[in-house]
PDB file of N, CA and C in Angstrom:
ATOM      1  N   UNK A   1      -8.572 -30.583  -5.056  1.00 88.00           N
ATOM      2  CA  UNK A   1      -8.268 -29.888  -6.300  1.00 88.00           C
ATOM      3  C   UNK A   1      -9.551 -29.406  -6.996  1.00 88.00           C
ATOM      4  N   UNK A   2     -10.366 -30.439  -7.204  1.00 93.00           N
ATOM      5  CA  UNK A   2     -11.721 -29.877  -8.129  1.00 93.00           C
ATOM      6  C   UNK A   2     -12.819 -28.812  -6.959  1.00 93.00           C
ATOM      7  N   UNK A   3     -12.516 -28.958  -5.732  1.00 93.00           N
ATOM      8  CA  UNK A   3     -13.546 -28.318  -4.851  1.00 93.00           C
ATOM      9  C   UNK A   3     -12.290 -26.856  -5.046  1.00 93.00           C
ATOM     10  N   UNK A   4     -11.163 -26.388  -4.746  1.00 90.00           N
ATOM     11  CA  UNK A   4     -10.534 -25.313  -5.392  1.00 90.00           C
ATOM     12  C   UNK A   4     -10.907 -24.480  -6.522  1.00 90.00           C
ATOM     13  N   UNK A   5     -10.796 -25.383  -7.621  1.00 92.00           N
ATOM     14  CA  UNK A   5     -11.351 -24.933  -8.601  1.00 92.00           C
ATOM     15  C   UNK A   5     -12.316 -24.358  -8.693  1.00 92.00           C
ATOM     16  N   UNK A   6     -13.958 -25.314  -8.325  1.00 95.00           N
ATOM     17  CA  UNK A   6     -15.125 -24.401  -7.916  1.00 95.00           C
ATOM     18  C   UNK A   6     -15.047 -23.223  -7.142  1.00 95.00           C
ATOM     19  N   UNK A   7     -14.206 -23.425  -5.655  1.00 92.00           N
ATOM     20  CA  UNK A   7     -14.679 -22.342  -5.085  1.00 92.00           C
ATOM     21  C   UNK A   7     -13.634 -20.462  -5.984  1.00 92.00           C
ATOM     22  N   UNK A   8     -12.550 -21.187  -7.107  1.00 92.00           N
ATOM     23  CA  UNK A   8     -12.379 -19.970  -7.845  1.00 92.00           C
ATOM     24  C   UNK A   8     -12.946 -19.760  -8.280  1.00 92.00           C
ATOM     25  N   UNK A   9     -13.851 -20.669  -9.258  1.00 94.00           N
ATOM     26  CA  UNK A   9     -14.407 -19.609 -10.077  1.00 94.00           C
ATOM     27  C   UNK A   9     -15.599 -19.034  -9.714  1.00 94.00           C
ATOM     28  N   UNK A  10     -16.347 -19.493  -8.426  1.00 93.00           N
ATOM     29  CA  UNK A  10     -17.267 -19.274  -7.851  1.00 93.00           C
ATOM     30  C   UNK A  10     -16.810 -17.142  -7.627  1.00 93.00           C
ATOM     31  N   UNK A  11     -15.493 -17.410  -6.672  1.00 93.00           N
ATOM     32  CA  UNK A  11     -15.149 -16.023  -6.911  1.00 93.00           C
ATOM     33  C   UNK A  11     -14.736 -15.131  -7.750  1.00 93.00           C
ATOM     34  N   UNK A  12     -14.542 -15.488  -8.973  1.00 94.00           N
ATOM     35  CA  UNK A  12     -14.162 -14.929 -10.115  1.00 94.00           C
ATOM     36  C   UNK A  12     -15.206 -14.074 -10.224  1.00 94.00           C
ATOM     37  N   UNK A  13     -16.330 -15.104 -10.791  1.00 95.00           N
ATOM     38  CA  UNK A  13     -17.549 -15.225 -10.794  1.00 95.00           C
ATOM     39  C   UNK A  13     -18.472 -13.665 -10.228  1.00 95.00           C
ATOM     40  N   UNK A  14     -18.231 -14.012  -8.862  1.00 94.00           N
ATOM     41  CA  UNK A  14     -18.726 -12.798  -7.740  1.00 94.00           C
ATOM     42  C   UNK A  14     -17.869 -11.566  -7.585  1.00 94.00           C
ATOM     43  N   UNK A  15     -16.378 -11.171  -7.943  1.00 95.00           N
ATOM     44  CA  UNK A  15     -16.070  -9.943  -8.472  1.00 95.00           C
ATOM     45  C   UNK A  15     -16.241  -9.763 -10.165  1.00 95.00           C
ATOM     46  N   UNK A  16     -16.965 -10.427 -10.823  1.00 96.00           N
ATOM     47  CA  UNK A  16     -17.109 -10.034 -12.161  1.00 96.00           C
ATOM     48  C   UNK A  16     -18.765  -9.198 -11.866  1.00 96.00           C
ATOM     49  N   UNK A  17     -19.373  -9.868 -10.984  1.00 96.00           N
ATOM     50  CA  UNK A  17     -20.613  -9.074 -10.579  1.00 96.00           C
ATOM     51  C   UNK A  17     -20.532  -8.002 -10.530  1.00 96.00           C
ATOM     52  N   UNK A  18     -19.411  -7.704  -9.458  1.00 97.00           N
ATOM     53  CA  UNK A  18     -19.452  -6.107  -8.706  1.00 97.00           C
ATOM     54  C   UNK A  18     -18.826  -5.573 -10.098  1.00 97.00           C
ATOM     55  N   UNK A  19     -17.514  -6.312 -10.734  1.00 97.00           N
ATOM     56  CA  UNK A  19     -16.893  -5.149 -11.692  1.00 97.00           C
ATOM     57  C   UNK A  19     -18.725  -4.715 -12.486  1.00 97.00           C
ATOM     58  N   UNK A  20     -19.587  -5.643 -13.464  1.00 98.00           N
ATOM     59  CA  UNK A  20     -20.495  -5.060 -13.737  1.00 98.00           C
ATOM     60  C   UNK A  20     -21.661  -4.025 -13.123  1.00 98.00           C
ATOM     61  N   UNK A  21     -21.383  -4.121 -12.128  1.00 97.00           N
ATOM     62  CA  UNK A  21     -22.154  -3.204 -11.119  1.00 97.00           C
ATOM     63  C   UNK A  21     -21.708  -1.483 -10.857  1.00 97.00           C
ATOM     64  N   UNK A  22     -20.084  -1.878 -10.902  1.00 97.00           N
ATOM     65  CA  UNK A  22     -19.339  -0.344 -11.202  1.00 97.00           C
ATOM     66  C   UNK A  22     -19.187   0.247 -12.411  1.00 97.00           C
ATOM     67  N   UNK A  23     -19.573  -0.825 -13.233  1.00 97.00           N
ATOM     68  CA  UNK A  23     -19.307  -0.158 -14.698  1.00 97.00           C
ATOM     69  C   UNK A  23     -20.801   0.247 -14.631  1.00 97.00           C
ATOM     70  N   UNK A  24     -21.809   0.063 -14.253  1.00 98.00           N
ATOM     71  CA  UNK A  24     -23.111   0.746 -14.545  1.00 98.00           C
ATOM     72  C   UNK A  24     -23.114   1.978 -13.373  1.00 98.00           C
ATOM     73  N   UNK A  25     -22.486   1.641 -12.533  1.00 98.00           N
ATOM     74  CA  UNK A  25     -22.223   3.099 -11.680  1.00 98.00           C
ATOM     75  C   UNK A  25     -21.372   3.979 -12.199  1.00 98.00           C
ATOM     76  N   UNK A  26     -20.734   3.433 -12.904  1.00 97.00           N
ATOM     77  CA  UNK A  26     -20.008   4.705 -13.936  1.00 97.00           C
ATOM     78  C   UNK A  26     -20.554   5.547 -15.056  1.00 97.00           C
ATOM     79  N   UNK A  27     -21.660   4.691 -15.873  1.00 97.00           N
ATOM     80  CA  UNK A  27     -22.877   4.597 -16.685  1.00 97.00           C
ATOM     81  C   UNK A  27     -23.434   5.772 -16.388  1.00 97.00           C
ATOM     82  N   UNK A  28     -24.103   5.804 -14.992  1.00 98.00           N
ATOM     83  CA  UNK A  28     -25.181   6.164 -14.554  1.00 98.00           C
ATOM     84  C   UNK A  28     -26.141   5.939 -14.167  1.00 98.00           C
ATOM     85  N   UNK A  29     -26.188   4.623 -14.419  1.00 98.00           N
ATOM     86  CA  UNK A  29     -27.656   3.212 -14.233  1.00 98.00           C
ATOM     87  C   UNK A  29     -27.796   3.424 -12.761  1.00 98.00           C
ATOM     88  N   UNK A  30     -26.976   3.469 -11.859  1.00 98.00           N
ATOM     89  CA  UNK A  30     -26.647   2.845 -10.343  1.00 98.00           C
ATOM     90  C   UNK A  30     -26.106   4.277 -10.117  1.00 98.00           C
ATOM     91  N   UNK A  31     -26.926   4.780  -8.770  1.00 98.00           N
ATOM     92  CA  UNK A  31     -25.851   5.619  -8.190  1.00 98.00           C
ATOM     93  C   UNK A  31     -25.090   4.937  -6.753  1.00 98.00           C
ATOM     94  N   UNK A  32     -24.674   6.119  -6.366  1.00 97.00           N
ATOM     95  CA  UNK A  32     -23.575   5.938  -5.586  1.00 97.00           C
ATOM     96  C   UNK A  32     -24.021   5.034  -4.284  1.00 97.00           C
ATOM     97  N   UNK A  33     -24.926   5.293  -3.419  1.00 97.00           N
ATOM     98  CA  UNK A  33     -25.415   4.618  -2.366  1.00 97.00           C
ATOM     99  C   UNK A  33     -25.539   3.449  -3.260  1.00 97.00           C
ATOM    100  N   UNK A  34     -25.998   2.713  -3.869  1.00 97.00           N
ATOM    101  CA  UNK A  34     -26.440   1.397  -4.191  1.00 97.00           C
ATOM    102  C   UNK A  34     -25.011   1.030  -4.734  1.00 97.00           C
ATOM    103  N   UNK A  35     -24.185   1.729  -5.528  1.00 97.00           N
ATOM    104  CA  UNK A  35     -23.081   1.189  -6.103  1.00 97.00           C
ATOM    105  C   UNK A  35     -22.049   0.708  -4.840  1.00 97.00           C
ATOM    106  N   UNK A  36     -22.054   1.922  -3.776  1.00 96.00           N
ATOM    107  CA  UNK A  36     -21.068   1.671  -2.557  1.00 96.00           C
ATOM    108  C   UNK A  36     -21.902   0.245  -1.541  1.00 96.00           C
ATOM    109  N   UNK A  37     -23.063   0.122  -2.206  1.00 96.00           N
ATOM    110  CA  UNK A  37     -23.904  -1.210  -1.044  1.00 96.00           C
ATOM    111  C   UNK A  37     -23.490  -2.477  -1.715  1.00 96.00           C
ATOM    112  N   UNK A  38     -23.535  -2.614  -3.224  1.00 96.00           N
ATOM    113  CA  UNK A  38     -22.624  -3.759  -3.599  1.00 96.00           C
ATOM    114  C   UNK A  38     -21.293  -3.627  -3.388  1.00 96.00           C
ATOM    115  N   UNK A  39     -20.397  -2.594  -3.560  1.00 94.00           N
ATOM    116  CA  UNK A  39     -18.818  -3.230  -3.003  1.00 94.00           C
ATOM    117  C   UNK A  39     -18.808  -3.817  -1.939  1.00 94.00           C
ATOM    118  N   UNK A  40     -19.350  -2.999  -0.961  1.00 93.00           N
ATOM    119  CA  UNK A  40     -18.959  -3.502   0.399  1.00 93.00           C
ATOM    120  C   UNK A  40     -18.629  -5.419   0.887  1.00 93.00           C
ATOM    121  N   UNK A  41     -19.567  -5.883  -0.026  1.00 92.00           N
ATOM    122  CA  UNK A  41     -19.292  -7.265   0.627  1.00 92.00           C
ATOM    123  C   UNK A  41     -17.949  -7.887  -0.358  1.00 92.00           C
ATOM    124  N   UNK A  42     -17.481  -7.025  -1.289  1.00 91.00           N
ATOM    125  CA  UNK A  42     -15.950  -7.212  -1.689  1.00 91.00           C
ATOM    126  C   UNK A  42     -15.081  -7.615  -0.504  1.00 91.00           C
ATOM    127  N   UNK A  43     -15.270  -6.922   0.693  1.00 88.00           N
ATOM    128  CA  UNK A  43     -14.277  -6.761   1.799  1.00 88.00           C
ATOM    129  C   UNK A  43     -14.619  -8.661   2.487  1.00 88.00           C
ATOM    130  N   UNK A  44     -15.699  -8.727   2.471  1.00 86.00           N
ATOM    131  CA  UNK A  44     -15.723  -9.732   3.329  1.00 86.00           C
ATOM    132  C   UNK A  44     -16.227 -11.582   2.686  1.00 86.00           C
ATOM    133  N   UNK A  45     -16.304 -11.181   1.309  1.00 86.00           N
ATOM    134  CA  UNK A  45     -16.492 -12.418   0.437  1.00 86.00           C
ATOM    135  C   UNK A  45     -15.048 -12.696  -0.268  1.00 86.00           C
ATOM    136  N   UNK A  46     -14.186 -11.520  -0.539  1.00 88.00           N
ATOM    137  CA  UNK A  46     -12.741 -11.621  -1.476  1.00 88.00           C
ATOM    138  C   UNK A  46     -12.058 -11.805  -0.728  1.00 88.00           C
ATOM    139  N   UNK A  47     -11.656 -10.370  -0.059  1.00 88.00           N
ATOM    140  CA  UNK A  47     -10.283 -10.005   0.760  1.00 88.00           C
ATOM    141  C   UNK A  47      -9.986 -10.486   2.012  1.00 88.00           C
ATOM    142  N   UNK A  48     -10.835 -11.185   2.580  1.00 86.00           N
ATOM    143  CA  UNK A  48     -10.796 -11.335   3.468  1.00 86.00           C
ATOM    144  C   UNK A  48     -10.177 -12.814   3.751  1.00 86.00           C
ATOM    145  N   UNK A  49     -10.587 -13.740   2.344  1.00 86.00           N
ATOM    146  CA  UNK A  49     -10.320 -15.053   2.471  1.00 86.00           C
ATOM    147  C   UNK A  49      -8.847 -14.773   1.717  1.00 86.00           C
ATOM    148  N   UNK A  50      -8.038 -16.166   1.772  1.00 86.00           N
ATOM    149  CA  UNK A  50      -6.676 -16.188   1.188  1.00 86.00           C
ATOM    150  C   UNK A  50      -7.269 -16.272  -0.348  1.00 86.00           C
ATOM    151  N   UNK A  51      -8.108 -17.418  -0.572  1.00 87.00           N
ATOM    152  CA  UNK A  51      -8.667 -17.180  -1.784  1.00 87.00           C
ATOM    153  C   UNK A  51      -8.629 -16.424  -2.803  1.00 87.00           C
ATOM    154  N   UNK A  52      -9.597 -15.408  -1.836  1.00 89.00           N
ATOM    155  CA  UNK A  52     -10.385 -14.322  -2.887  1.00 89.00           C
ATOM    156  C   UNK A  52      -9.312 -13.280  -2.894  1.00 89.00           C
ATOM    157  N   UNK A  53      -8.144 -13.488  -2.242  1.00 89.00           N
ATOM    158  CA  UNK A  53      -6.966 -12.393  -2.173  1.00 89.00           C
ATOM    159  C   UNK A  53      -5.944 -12.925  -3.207  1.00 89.00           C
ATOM    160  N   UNK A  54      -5.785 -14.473  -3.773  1.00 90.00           N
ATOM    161  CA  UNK A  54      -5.044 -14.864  -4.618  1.00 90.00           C
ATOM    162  C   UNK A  54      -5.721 -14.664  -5.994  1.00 90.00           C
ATOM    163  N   UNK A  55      -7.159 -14.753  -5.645  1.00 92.00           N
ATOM    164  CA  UNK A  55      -7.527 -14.482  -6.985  1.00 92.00           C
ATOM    165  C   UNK A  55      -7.233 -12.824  -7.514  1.00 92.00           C
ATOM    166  N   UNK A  56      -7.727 -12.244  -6.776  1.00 93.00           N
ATOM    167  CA  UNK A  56      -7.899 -10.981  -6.775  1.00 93.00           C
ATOM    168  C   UNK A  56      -6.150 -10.486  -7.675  1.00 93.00           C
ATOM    169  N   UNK A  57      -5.455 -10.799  -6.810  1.00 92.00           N
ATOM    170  CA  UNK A  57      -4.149 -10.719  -7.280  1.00 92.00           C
ATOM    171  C   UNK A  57      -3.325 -11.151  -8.670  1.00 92.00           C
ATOM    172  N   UNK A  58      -3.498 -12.211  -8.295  1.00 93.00           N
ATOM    173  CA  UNK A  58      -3.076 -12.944 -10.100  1.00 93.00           C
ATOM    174  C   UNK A  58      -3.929 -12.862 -11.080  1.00 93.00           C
ATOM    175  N   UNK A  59      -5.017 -12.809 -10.996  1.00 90.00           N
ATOM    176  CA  UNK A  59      -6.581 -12.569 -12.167  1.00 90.00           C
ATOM    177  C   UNK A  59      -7.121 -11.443 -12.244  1.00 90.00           C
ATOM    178  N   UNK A  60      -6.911 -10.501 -11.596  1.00 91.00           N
ATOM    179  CA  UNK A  60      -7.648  -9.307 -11.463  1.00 91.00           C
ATOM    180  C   UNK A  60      -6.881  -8.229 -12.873  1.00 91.00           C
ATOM    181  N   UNK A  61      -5.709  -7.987 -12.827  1.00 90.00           N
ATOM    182  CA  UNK A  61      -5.286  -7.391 -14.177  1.00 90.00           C
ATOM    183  C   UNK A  61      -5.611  -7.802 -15.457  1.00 90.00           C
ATOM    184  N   UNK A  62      -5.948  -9.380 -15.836  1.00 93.00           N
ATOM    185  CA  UNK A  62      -5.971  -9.506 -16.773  1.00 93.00           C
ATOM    186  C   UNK A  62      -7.360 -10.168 -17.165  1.00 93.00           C
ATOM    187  N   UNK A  63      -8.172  -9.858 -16.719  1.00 94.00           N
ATOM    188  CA  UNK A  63      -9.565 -10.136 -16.783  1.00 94.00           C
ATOM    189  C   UNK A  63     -10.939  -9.100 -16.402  1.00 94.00           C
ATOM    190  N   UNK A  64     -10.460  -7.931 -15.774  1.00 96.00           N
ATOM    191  CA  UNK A  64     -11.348  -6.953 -15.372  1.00 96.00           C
ATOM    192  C   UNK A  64     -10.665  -6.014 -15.910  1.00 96.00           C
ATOM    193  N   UNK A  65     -11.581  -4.692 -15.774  1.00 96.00           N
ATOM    194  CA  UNK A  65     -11.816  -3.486 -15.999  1.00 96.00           C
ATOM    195  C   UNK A  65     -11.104  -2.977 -15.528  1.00 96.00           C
ATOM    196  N   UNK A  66      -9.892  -2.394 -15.925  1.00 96.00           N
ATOM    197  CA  UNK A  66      -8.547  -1.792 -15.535  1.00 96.00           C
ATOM    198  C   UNK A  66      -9.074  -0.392 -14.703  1.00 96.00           C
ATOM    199  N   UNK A  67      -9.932   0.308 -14.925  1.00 96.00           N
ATOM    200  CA  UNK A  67     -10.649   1.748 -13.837  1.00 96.00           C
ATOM    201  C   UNK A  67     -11.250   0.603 -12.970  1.00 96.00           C
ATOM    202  N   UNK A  68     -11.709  -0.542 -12.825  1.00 97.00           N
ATOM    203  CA  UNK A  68     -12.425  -1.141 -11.649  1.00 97.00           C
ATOM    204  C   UNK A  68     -11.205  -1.191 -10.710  1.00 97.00           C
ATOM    205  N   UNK A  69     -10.575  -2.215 -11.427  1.00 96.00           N
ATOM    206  CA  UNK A  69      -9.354  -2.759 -10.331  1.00 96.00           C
ATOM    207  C   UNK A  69      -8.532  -1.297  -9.788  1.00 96.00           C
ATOM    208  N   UNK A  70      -8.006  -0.118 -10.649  1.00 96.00           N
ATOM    209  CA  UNK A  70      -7.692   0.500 -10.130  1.00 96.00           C
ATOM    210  C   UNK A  70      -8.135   1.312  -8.997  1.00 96.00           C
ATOM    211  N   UNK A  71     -10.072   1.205  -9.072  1.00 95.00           N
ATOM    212  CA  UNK A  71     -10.725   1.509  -7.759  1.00 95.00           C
ATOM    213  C   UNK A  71     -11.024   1.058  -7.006  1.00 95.00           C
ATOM    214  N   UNK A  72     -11.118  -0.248  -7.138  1.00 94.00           N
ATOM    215  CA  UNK A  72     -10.679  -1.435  -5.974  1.00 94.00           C
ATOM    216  C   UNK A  72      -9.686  -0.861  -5.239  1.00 94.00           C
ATOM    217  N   UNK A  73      -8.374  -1.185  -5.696  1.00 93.00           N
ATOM    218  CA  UNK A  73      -7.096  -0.803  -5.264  1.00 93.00           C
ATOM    219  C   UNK A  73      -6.877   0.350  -4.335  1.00 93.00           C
ATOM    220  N   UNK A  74      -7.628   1.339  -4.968  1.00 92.00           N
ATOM    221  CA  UNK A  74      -7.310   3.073  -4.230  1.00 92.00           C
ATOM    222  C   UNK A  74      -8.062   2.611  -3.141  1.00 92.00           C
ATOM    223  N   UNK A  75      -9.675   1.845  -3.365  1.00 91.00           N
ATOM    224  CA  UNK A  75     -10.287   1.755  -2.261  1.00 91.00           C
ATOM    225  C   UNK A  75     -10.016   0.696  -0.894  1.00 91.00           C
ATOM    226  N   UNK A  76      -8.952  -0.341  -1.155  1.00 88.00           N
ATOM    227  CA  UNK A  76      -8.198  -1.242  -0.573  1.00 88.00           C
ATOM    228  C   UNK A  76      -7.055  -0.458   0.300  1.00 88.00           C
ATOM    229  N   UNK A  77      -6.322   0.550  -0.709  1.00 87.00           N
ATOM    230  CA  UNK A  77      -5.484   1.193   0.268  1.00 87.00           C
ATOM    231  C   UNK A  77      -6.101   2.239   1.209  1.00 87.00           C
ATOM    232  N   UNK A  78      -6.760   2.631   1.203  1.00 83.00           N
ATOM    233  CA  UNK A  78      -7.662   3.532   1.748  1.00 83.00           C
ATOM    234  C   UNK A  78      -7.574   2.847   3.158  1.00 83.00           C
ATOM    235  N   UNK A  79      -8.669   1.648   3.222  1.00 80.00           N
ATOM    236  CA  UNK A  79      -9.333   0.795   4.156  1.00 80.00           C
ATOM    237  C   UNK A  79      -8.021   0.464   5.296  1.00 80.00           C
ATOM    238  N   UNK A  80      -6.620  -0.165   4.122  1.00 69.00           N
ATOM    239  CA  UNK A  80      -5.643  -0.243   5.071  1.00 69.00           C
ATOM    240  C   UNK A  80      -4.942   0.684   5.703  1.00 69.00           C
ATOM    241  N   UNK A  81      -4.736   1.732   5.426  1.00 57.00           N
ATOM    242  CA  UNK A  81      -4.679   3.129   6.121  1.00 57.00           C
ATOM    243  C   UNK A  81      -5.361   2.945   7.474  1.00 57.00           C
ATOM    244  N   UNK A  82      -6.944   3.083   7.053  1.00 58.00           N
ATOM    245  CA  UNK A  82      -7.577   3.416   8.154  1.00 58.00           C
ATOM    246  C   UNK A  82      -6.962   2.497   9.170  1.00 58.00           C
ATOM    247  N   UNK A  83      -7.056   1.116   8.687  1.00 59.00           N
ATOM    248  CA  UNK A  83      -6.748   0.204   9.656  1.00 59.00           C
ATOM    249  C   UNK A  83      -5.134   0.100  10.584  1.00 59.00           C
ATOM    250  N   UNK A  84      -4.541   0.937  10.150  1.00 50.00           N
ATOM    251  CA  UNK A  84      -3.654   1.127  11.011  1.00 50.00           C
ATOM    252  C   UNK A  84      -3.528   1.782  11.744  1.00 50.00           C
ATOM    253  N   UNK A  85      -4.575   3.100  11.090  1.00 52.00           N
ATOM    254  CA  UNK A  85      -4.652   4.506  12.024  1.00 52.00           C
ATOM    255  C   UNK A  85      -5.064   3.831  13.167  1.00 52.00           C
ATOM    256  N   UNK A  86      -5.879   2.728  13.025  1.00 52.00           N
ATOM    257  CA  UNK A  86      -6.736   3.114  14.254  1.00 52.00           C
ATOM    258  C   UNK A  86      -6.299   1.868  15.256  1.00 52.00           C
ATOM    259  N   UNK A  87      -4.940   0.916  14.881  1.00 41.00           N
ATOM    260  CA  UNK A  87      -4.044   0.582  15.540  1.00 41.00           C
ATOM    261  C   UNK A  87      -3.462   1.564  16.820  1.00 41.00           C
ATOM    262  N   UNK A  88      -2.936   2.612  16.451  1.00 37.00           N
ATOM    263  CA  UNK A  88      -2.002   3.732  16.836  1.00 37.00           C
ATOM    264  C   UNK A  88      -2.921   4.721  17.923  1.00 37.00           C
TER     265      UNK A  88
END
């Protein structure tokens, strides 16, 4: 139970990074190559674990940046697209 706990908020934690990282790429602070070099490990620190996919899910609306999550999202469906295309 308490090692759960840590490892949430550990991930909370690490998409509150990136959301601050897109909000300065939205800014202007960060462009695009550096902004697209921090998402990337979204895919393989969040989504990838059951974890970071429960968090993502139940915590993500009501704690982040509603344009983040929604570009998360576009950029999540995107990825799964591809990944079927290239099932077929």
């Amino acid at each position: 139970e308490e090692e759960q706990i840590q490892i949430t908020a550990n991930m909370v934690a690490f998409i509150r990074m990136r959301e601050n990282h897109w909000l300065q790429y939205q800014n202007g602070v960060l462009d695009e190559a550096t902004w697209l070099s921090y998402r990337e490990p979204l895919l393989s620190v969040v989504f990838h674990s059951a974890i970071g996919r429960n968090v993502w899910s139940t915590q993500s609306a009501s704690i982040l940046d509603s344009s983040f999550v929604d570009s998360i999202n576009t950029w999540l469906s995107d990825i799964e697209l591809e990944d079927r295309d290239a099932l077929f």
